mmCIF file with all atom_site columns, C-alpha atoms in Angstrom:
data_model
loop_
_atom_site.group_PDB
_atom_site.id
_atom_site.type_symbol
_atom_site.label_atom_id
_atom_site.label_alt_id
_atom_site.label_comp_id
_atom_site.label_asym_id
_atom_site.label_entity_id
_atom_site.label_seq_id
_atom_site.pdbx_PDB_ins_code
_atom_site.Cartn_x
_atom_site.Cartn_y
_atom_site.Cartn_z
_atom_site.occupancy
_atom_site.B_iso_or_equiv
_atom_site.pdbx_formal_charge
_atom_site.auth_seq_id
_atom_site.auth_comp_id
_atom_site.auth_asym_id
_atom_site.auth_atom_id
_atom_site.pdbx_PDB_model_num
ATOM 1   C CA . MET Y 1 1   ? 0.143   0.126   0.607  1.00 43.00 ? 972  MET Y CA 1
ATOM 2   C CA . ARG Y 1 2   ? 0.991   3.459   -0.651 1.00 47.00 ? 973  ARG Y CA 1
ATOM 3   C CA . VAL Y 1 3   ? -0.766  6.465   0.492  1.00 48.00 ? 974  VAL Y CA 1
ATOM 4   C CA . ALA Y 1 4   ? -0.396  8.794   3.426  1.00 48.00 ? 975  ALA Y CA 1
ATOM 5   C CA . SER Y 1 5   ? -1.447  12.587  3.627  1.00 48.00 ? 976  SER Y CA 1
ATOM 6   C CA . SER Y 1 6   ? -1.252  15.636  4.683  1.00 49.00 ? 977  SER Y CA 1
ATOM 7   C CA . ARG Y 1 7   ? -2.658  18.958  4.361  1.00 48.00 ? 978  ARG Y CA 1
ATOM 8   C CA . SER Y 1 8   ? -1.746  22.452  2.752  1.00 50.00 ? 979  SER Y CA 1
ATOM 9   C CA . GLY Y 1 9   ? -3.911  25.434  3.104  1.00 51.00 ? 980  GLY Y CA 1
ATOM 10  C CA . ASP Y 1 10  ? -7.680  24.585  2.095  1.00 44.00 ? 981  ASP Y CA 1
ATOM 11  C CA . GLU Y 1 11  ? -7.359  21.681  -0.038 1.00 45.00 ? 982  GLU Y CA 1
ATOM 12  C CA . SER Y 1 12  ? -5.414  18.201  0.867  1.00 49.00 ? 983  SER Y CA 1
ATOM 13  C CA . ARG Y 1 13  ? -2.892  16.540  -1.398 1.00 49.00 ? 984  ARG Y CA 1
ATOM 14  C CA . TRP Y 1 14  ? -2.137  13.212  -0.959 1.00 47.00 ? 985  TRP Y CA 1
ATOM 15  C CA . ARG Y 1 15  ? 1.590   12.590  -0.987 1.00 50.00 ? 986  ARG Y CA 1
ATOM 16  C CA . VAL Y 1 16  ? 3.411   8.656   -1.827 1.00 49.00 ? 987  VAL Y CA 1
ATOM 17  C CA . TYR Y 1 17  ? 4.761   6.784   1.028  1.00 49.00 ? 988  TYR Y CA 1
ATOM 18  C CA . ASP Y 1 18  ? 6.138   2.561   -0.212 1.00 51.00 ? 989  ASP Y CA 1
ATOM 19  C CA . LEU Y 1 19  ? 4.376   2.110   3.683  1.00 50.00 ? 990  LEU Y CA 1
ATOM 20  C CA . MET Y 1 20  ? 4.661   -2.285  3.224  1.00 46.00 ? 991  MET Y CA 1
ATOM 21  C CA . THR Y 1 21  ? 4.699   -4.510  1.113  1.00 58.00 ? 992  THR Y CA 1
ATOM 22  C CA . SER Y 1 22  ? 2.700   -6.853  2.865  1.00 72.00 ? 993  SER Y CA 1
ATOM 23  C CA . ASN Y 1 23  ? 0.859   -5.716  5.849  1.00 77.00 ? 994  ASN Y CA 1
ATOM 24  C CA . LYS Y 1 24  ? -0.035  -9.574  7.420  1.00 82.00 ? 995  LYS Y CA 1
ATOM 25  C CA . LEU Y 1 25  ? -1.683  -7.980  10.644 1.00 84.00 ? 996  LEU Y CA 1
ATOM 26  C CA . PHE Y 1 26  ? -4.949  -9.281  11.296 1.00 88.00 ? 997  PHE Y CA 1
ATOM 27  C CA . PRO Y 1 27  ? -7.258  -6.237  12.790 1.00 87.00 ? 998  PRO Y CA 1
ATOM 28  C CA . ILE Y 1 28  ? -9.071  -6.645  15.862 1.00 90.00 ? 999  ILE Y CA 1
ATOM 29  C CA . PHE Y 1 29  ? -11.063 -4.893  18.624 1.00 92.00 ? 1000 PHE Y CA 1
ATOM 30  C CA . LEU Y 1 30  ? -9.812  -6.911  22.193 1.00 95.00 ? 1001 LEU Y CA 1
ATOM 31  C CA . LYS Y 1 31  ? -12.609 -6.235  24.317 1.00 96.00 ? 1002 LYS Y CA 1
ATOM 32  C CA . LEU Y 1 32  ? -11.119 -5.156  27.785 1.00 97.00 ? 1003 LEU Y CA 1
ATOM 33  C CA . THR Y 1 33  ? -13.618 -4.304  29.938 1.00 95.00 ? 1004 THR Y CA 1
ATOM 34  C CA . GLY Y 1 34  ? -12.531 -5.708  33.229 1.00 95.00 ? 1005 GLY Y CA 1
ATOM 35  C CA . LYS Y 1 35  ? -9.525  -6.781  32.307 1.00 97.00 ? 1006 LYS Y CA 1
ATOM 36  C CA . LYS Y 1 36  ? -6.440  -6.661  33.829 1.00 98.00 ? 1007 LYS Y CA 1
ATOM 37  C CA . VAL Y 1 37  ? -3.320  -4.494  31.850 1.00 98.00 ? 1008 VAL Y CA 1
ATOM 38  C CA . LEU Y 1 38  ? 0.011   -3.313  32.711 1.00 98.00 ? 1009 LEU Y CA 1
ATOM 39  C CA . ILE Y 1 39  ? 1.256   0.152   32.226 1.00 98.00 ? 1010 ILE Y CA 1
ATOM 40  C CA . VAL Y 1 40  ? 5.441   0.044   33.108 1.00 98.00 ? 1011 VAL Y CA 1
ATOM 41  C CA . GLY Y 1 41  ? 5.699   3.681   32.699 1.00 98.00 ? 1012 GLY Y CA 1
ATOM 42  C CA . GLY Y 1 42  ? 5.379   6.967   33.837 1.00 98.00 ? 1013 GLY Y CA 1
ATOM 43  C CA . GLY Y 1 43  ? 6.392   9.642   31.591 1.00 98.00 ? 1014 GLY Y CA 1
ATOM 44  C CA . PHE Y 1 44  ? 4.911   10.687  28.939 1.00 97.00 ? 1015 PHE Y CA 1
ATOM 45  C CA . ILE Y 1 45  ? 5.142   7.982   25.876 1.00 95.00 ? 1016 ILE Y CA 1
ATOM 46  C CA . ALA Y 1 46  ? 2.954   5.906   29.224 1.00 97.00 ? 1017 ALA Y CA 1
ATOM 47  C CA . LEU Y 1 47  ? 0.822   9.005   28.965 1.00 97.00 ? 1018 LEU Y CA 1
ATOM 48  C CA . GLN Y 1 48  ? -0.697  8.601   25.589 1.00 94.00 ? 1019 GLN Y CA 1
ATOM 49  C CA . LYS Y 1 49  ? -1.298  5.100   26.052 1.00 95.00 ? 1020 LYS Y CA 1
ATOM 50  C CA . ILE Y 1 50  ? -3.284  5.245   29.534 1.00 96.00 ? 1021 ILE Y CA 1
ATOM 51  C CA . GLN Y 1 51  ? -5.830  7.732   26.751 1.00 93.00 ? 1022 GLN Y CA 1
ATOM 52  C CA . ALA Y 1 52  ? -5.740  5.243   24.746 1.00 91.00 ? 1023 ALA Y CA 1
ATOM 53  C CA . LEU Y 1 53  ? -6.846  2.996   27.172 1.00 94.00 ? 1024 LEU Y CA 1
ATOM 54  C CA . LEU Y 1 54  ? -9.767  4.620   29.500 1.00 92.00 ? 1025 LEU Y CA 1
ATOM 55  C CA . SER Y 1 55  ? -12.479 4.474   27.653 1.00 88.00 ? 1026 SER Y CA 1
ATOM 56  C CA . THR Y 1 56  ? -12.245 0.623   27.383 1.00 91.00 ? 1027 THR Y CA 1
ATOM 57  C CA . ASP Y 1 57  ? -12.957 0.194   31.029 1.00 91.00 ? 1028 ASP Y CA 1
ATOM 58  C CA . ALA Y 1 58  ? -10.324 -2.229  31.684 1.00 95.00 ? 1029 ALA Y CA 1
ATOM 59  C CA . LYS Y 1 59  ? -8.229  -2.092  34.924 1.00 96.00 ? 1030 LYS Y CA 1
ATOM 60  C CA . LEU Y 1 60  ? -5.408  -0.277  34.819 1.00 97.00 ? 1031 LEU Y CA 1
ATOM 61  C CA . VAL Y 1 61  ? -1.689  -0.413  36.619 1.00 97.00 ? 1032 VAL Y CA 1
ATOM 62  C CA . VAL Y 1 62  ? 0.201   2.114   36.651 1.00 98.00 ? 1033 VAL Y CA 1
ATOM 63  C CA . MET Y 1 63  ? 4.045   0.872   37.269 1.00 98.00 ? 1034 MET Y CA 1
ATOM 64  C CA . ALA Y 1 64  ? 7.303   3.179   37.747 1.00 98.00 ? 1035 ALA Y CA 1
ATOM 65  C CA . PRO Y 1 65  ? 9.378   4.593   40.412 1.00 98.00 ? 1036 PRO Y CA 1
ATOM 66  C CA . LEU Y 1 66  ? 8.425   7.854   39.100 1.00 97.00 ? 1037 LEU Y CA 1
ATOM 67  C CA . ILE Y 1 67  ? 4.862   8.846   37.676 1.00 98.00 ? 1038 ILE Y CA 1
ATOM 68  C CA . ILE Y 1 68  ? 4.815   12.264  36.343 1.00 98.00 ? 1039 ILE Y CA 1
ATOM 69  C CA . PRO Y 1 69  ? 1.620   14.317  37.450 1.00 97.00 ? 1040 PRO Y CA 1
ATOM 70  C CA . GLU Y 1 70  ? 0.138   13.871  34.285 1.00 97.00 ? 1041 GLU Y CA 1
ATOM 71  C CA . VAL Y 1 71  ? -0.623  10.279  34.542 1.00 97.00 ? 1042 VAL Y CA 1
ATOM 72  C CA . LYS Y 1 72  ? -1.754  10.546  37.711 1.00 96.00 ? 1043 LYS Y CA 1
ATOM 73  C CA . ALA Y 1 73  ? -4.140  13.315  36.978 1.00 95.00 ? 1044 ALA Y CA 1
ATOM 74  C CA . GLN Y 1 74  ? -5.507  10.365  34.328 1.00 95.00 ? 1045 GLN Y CA 1
ATOM 75  C CA . GLN Y 1 75  ? -7.319  9.312   37.139 1.00 92.00 ? 1046 GLN Y CA 1
ATOM 76  C CA . GLY Y 1 76  ? -9.939  12.006  37.049 1.00 87.00 ? 1047 GLY Y CA 1
ATOM 77  C CA . GLU Y 1 77  ? -11.468 13.276  40.479 1.00 83.00 ? 1048 GLU Y CA 1
ATOM 78  C CA . PHE Y 1 78  ? -15.392 13.110  41.435 1.00 79.00 ? 1049 PHE Y CA 1
ATOM 79  C CA . PRO Y 1 79  ? -17.620 11.516  39.924 1.00 74.00 ? 1050 PRO Y CA 1
ATOM 80  C CA . ASN Y 1 80  ? -15.454 10.588  36.633 1.00 74.00 ? 1051 ASN Y CA 1
ATOM 81  C CA . PHE Y 1 81  ? -13.524 9.320   38.897 1.00 84.00 ? 1052 PHE Y CA 1
ATOM 82  C CA . ARG Y 1 82  ? -11.420 6.123   37.527 1.00 86.00 ? 1053 ARG Y CA 1
ATOM 83  C CA . LYS Y 1 83  ? -10.260 3.186   38.356 1.00 85.00 ? 1054 LYS Y CA 1
ATOM 84  C CA . ILE Y 1 84  ? -6.360  3.432   38.170 1.00 95.00 ? 1055 ILE Y CA 1
ATOM 85  C CA . GLU Y 1 85  ? -4.205  1.154   40.410 1.00 95.00 ? 1056 GLU Y CA 1
ATOM 86  C CA . PHE Y 1 86  ? -0.564  3.369   40.955 1.00 96.00 ? 1057 PHE Y CA 1
ATOM 87  C CA . VAL Y 1 87  ? 2.649   1.137   41.830 1.00 97.00 ? 1058 VAL Y CA 1
ATOM 88  C CA . GLU Y 1 88  ? 5.652   3.620   41.827 1.00 98.00 ? 1059 GLU Y CA 1
ATOM 89  C CA . ARG Y 1 89  ? 8.524   0.965   42.169 1.00 98.00 ? 1060 ARG Y CA 1
ATOM 90  C CA . GLU Y 1 90  ? 10.814  -0.922  39.783 1.00 98.00 ? 1061 GLU Y CA 1
ATOM 91  C CA . TYR Y 1 91  ? 9.569   -3.360  37.642 1.00 98.00 ? 1062 TYR Y CA 1
ATOM 92  C CA . GLN Y 1 92  ? 10.487  -6.415  38.887 1.00 98.00 ? 1063 GLN Y CA 1
ATOM 93  C CA . LEU Y 1 93  ? 10.081  -10.055 37.212 1.00 97.00 ? 1064 LEU Y CA 1
ATOM 94  C CA . GLY Y 1 94  ? 7.190   -11.051 37.535 1.00 97.00 ? 1065 GLY Y CA 1
ATOM 95  C CA . ASP Y 1 95  ? 5.037   -8.305  37.668 1.00 98.00 ? 1066 ASP Y CA 1
ATOM 96  C CA . GLU Y 1 96  ? 4.048   -9.155  33.957 1.00 98.00 ? 1067 GLU Y CA 1
ATOM 97  C CA . LYS Y 1 97  ? 2.122   -12.458 35.089 1.00 97.00 ? 1068 LYS Y CA 1
ATOM 98  C CA . GLU Y 1 98  ? -1.274  -12.790 36.322 1.00 95.00 ? 1069 GLU Y CA 1
ATOM 99  C CA . PHE Y 1 99  ? -2.340  -9.879  33.452 1.00 98.00 ? 1070 PHE Y CA 1
ATOM 100 C CA . PHE Y 1 100 ? -3.760  -9.950  30.142 1.00 98.00 ? 1071 PHE Y CA 1
ATOM 101 C CA . LEU Y 1 101 ? -2.038  -8.015  28.304 1.00 98.00 ? 1072 LEU Y CA 1
ATOM 102 C CA . VAL Y 1 102 ? 0.926   -5.348  29.120 1.00 98.00 ? 1073 VAL Y CA 1
ATOM 103 C CA . ILE Y 1 103 ? 2.954   -2.004  27.694 1.00 98.00 ? 1074 ILE Y CA 1
ATOM 104 C CA . ALA Y 1 104 ? 5.767   -1.881  28.207 1.00 98.00 ? 1075 ALA Y CA 1
ATOM 105 C CA . ALA Y 1 105 ? 6.342   1.624   27.609 1.00 98.00 ? 1076 ALA Y CA 1
ATOM 106 C CA . THR Y 1 106 ? 9.471   2.900   29.445 1.00 97.00 ? 1077 THR Y CA 1
ATOM 107 C CA . ASP Y 1 107 ? 12.299  4.576   28.231 1.00 95.00 ? 1078 ASP Y CA 1
ATOM 108 C CA . ILE Y 1 108 ? 14.430  2.159   29.191 1.00 96.00 ? 1079 ILE Y CA 1
ATOM 109 C CA . ALA Y 1 109 ? 15.590  0.013   26.261 1.00 96.00 ? 1080 ALA Y CA 1
ATOM 110 C CA . GLU Y 1 110 ? 16.230  -3.660  27.508 1.00 97.00 ? 1081 GLU Y CA 1
ATOM 111 C CA . LEU Y 1 111 ? 13.697  -3.636  30.187 1.00 97.00 ? 1082 LEU Y CA 1
ATOM 112 C CA . ASN Y 1 112 ? 11.268  -3.209  27.399 1.00 97.00 ? 1083 ASN Y CA 1
ATOM 113 C CA . GLU Y 1 113 ? 13.308  -5.931  26.055 1.00 97.00 ? 1084 GLU Y CA 1
ATOM 114 C CA . VAL Y 1 114 ? 12.700  -8.213  29.366 1.00 97.00 ? 1085 VAL Y CA 1
ATOM 115 C CA . ILE Y 1 115 ? 8.816   -7.956  30.065 1.00 98.00 ? 1086 ILE Y CA 1
ATOM 116 C CA . TYR Y 1 116 ? 8.428   -8.107  25.931 1.00 98.00 ? 1087 TYR Y CA 1
ATOM 117 C CA . TYR Y 1 117 ? 10.533  -11.853 26.479 1.00 98.00 ? 1088 TYR Y CA 1
ATOM 118 C CA . ARG Y 1 118 ? 8.619   -12.169 29.672 1.00 98.00 ? 1089 ARG Y CA 1
ATOM 119 C CA . CYS Y 1 119 ? 5.204   -12.140 28.128 1.00 98.00 ? 1090 CYS Y CA 1
ATOM 120 C CA . GLN Y 1 120 ? 5.976   -13.885 25.237 1.00 97.00 ? 1091 GLN Y CA 1
ATOM 121 C CA . ASP Y 1 121 ? 7.311   -16.347 27.484 1.00 97.00 ? 1092 ASP Y CA 1
ATOM 122 C CA . GLN Y 1 122 ? 3.791   -16.956 30.138 1.00 98.00 ? 1093 GLN Y CA 1
ATOM 123 C CA . ALA Y 1 123 ? 1.103   -16.449 25.926 1.00 97.00 ? 1094 ALA Y CA 1
ATOM 124 C CA . ILE Y 1 124 ? 0.722   -12.167 27.321 1.00 98.00 ? 1095 ILE Y CA 1
ATOM 125 C CA . LEU Y 1 125 ? 0.312   -10.051 24.903 1.00 98.00 ? 1096 LEU Y CA 1
ATOM 126 C CA . VAL Y 1 126 ? 2.598   -7.270  24.926 1.00 98.00 ? 1097 VAL Y CA 1
ATOM 127 C CA . ASN Y 1 127 ? 3.209   -4.360  22.852 1.00 97.00 ? 1098 ASN Y CA 1
ATOM 128 C CA . SER Y 1 128 ? 7.209   -2.237  23.657 1.00 96.00 ? 1099 SER Y CA 1
ATOM 129 C CA . VAL Y 1 129 ? 6.742   1.443   22.658 1.00 93.00 ? 1100 VAL Y CA 1
ATOM 130 C CA . ASP Y 1 130 ? 10.400  1.224   21.135 1.00 86.00 ? 1101 ASP Y CA 1
ATOM 131 C CA . LYS Y 1 131 ? 10.819  -1.427  18.787 1.00 92.00 ? 1102 LYS Y CA 1
ATOM 132 C CA . PRO Y 1 132 ? 7.917   -3.033  16.837 1.00 91.00 ? 1103 PRO Y CA 1
ATOM 133 C CA . ASP Y 1 133 ? 9.839   -5.641  16.890 1.00 93.00 ? 1104 ASP Y CA 1
ATOM 134 C CA . ASN Y 1 134 ? 9.577   -6.452  20.456 1.00 95.00 ? 1105 ASN Y CA 1
ATOM 135 C CA . CYS Y 1 135 ? 5.058   -6.062  19.650 1.00 95.00 ? 1106 CYS Y CA 1
ATOM 136 C CA . ASP Y 1 136 ? 2.389   -8.427  19.241 1.00 95.00 ? 1107 ASP Y CA 1
ATOM 137 C CA . PHE Y 1 137 ? 0.154   -5.434  18.314 1.00 93.00 ? 1108 PHE Y CA 1
ATOM 138 C CA . TYR Y 1 138 ? 0.378   -2.058  18.067 1.00 89.00 ? 1109 TYR Y CA 1
ATOM 139 C CA . ILE Y 1 139 ? -2.475  0.710   19.137 1.00 87.00 ? 1110 ILE Y CA 1
ATOM 140 C CA . PRO Y 1 140 ? -3.271  2.607   16.269 1.00 84.00 ? 1111 PRO Y CA 1
ATOM 141 C CA . SER Y 1 141 ? -4.759  5.687   15.365 1.00 83.00 ? 1112 SER Y CA 1
ATOM 142 C CA . VAL Y 1 142 ? -8.463  5.640   15.800 1.00 85.00 ? 1113 VAL Y CA 1
ATOM 143 C CA . ILE Y 1 143 ? -11.637 7.829   13.907 1.00 86.00 ? 1114 ILE Y CA 1
ATOM 144 C CA . GLU Y 1 144 ? -14.276 7.393   16.261 1.00 86.00 ? 1115 GLU Y CA 1
ATOM 145 C CA . SER Y 1 145 ? -18.174 8.371   15.953 1.00 88.00 ? 1116 SER Y CA 1
ATOM 146 C CA . GLY Y 1 146 ? -20.915 6.801   17.897 1.00 90.00 ? 1117 GLY Y CA 1
ATOM 147 C CA . ASP Y 1 147 ? -21.067 3.744   17.301 1.00 90.00 ? 1118 ASP Y CA 1
ATOM 148 C CA . ILE Y 1 148 ? -18.395 3.326   14.278 1.00 91.00 ? 1119 ILE Y CA 1
ATOM 149 C CA . LYS Y 1 149 ? -14.532 3.056   15.237 1.00 88.00 ? 1120 LYS Y CA 1
ATOM 150 C CA . VAL Y 1 150 ? -11.896 3.094   12.405 1.00 88.00 ? 1121 VAL Y CA 1
ATOM 151 C CA . ALA Y 1 151 ? -8.678  1.465   12.932 1.00 85.00 ? 1122 ALA Y CA 1
ATOM 152 C CA . ILE Y 1 152 ? -5.100  2.912   10.952 1.00 82.00 ? 1123 ILE Y CA 1
ATOM 153 C CA . SER Y 1 153 ? -2.651  1.130   10.931 1.00 78.00 ? 1124 SER Y CA 1
ATOM 154 C CA . THR Y 1 154 ? 1.161   1.190   8.991  1.00 76.00 ? 1125 THR Y CA 1
ATOM 155 C CA . ASN Y 1 155 ? 2.890   -2.437  10.575 1.00 70.00 ? 1126 ASN Y CA 1
ATOM 156 C CA . GLY Y 1 156 ? 3.885   0.007   12.755 1.00 64.00 ? 1127 GLY Y CA 1
ATOM 157 C CA . LYS Y 1 157 ? 6.267   0.930   10.767 1.00 66.00 ? 1128 LYS Y CA 1
ATOM 158 C CA . SER Y 1 158 ? 4.811   4.565   10.805 1.00 60.00 ? 1129 SER Y CA 1
ATOM 159 C CA . PRO Y 1 159 ? 3.389   6.397   13.301 1.00 58.00 ? 1130 PRO Y CA 1
ATOM 160 C CA . SER Y 1 160 ? 3.852   9.416   12.427 1.00 59.00 ? 1131 SER Y CA 1
ATOM 161 C CA . VAL Y 1 161 ? 1.187   9.140   8.721  1.00 55.00 ? 1132 VAL Y CA 1
ATOM 162 C CA . SER Y 1 162 ? -1.428  6.834   10.627 1.00 51.00 ? 1133 SER Y CA 1
ATOM 163 C CA . GLN Y 1 163 ? -1.968  10.516  13.018 1.00 55.00 ? 1134 GLN Y CA 1
ATOM 164 C CA . ARG Y 1 164 ? -1.545  12.423  10.410 1.00 58.00 ? 1135 ARG Y CA 1
ATOM 165 C CA . MET Y 1 165 ? -4.248  10.565  8.059  1.00 54.00 ? 1136 MET Y CA 1
ATOM 166 C CA . ARG Y 1 166 ? -6.464  9.805   11.291 1.00 50.00 ? 1137 ARG Y CA 1
ATOM 167 C CA . LYS Y 1 167 ? -6.132  14.319  11.525 1.00 59.00 ? 1138 LYS Y CA 1
ATOM 168 C CA . ASP Y 1 168 ? -7.205  14.504  7.818  1.00 57.00 ? 1139 ASP Y CA 1
#
């Protein structure tokens, strides 16, 4: 597939990108309501993933030795309080057990890789934000309108292109 968009003034122009020769991803929408999801990392990358997961009603656990205020603010305030558990400590081997899905969102590539392999060994779905090869799934750009939800993926090769397509 060769396509991406950009805006120039009021008219849309289409620029051509060689995104992929063969996209073998299976598009799927997961029902995460009540499922335990672990996000390892407490910075801005983790914040983006948390914001994408908030509407799923998953049981979110954020684990990091330092969690920025913007991440903690995702919990909201009464009456819009969201159940997010914050665990302020380093990831330890075995923390991934009991989770349906794990997102390794730290700024330490080696740690993200350890988390990836631990999850692979236990058949836990995992996304390592810094390395597309270490992902069972990608978190796509999403367009929503009522009950309609459209996901855009570039096979993990160019997230910025899918973001631009979503905005256009």
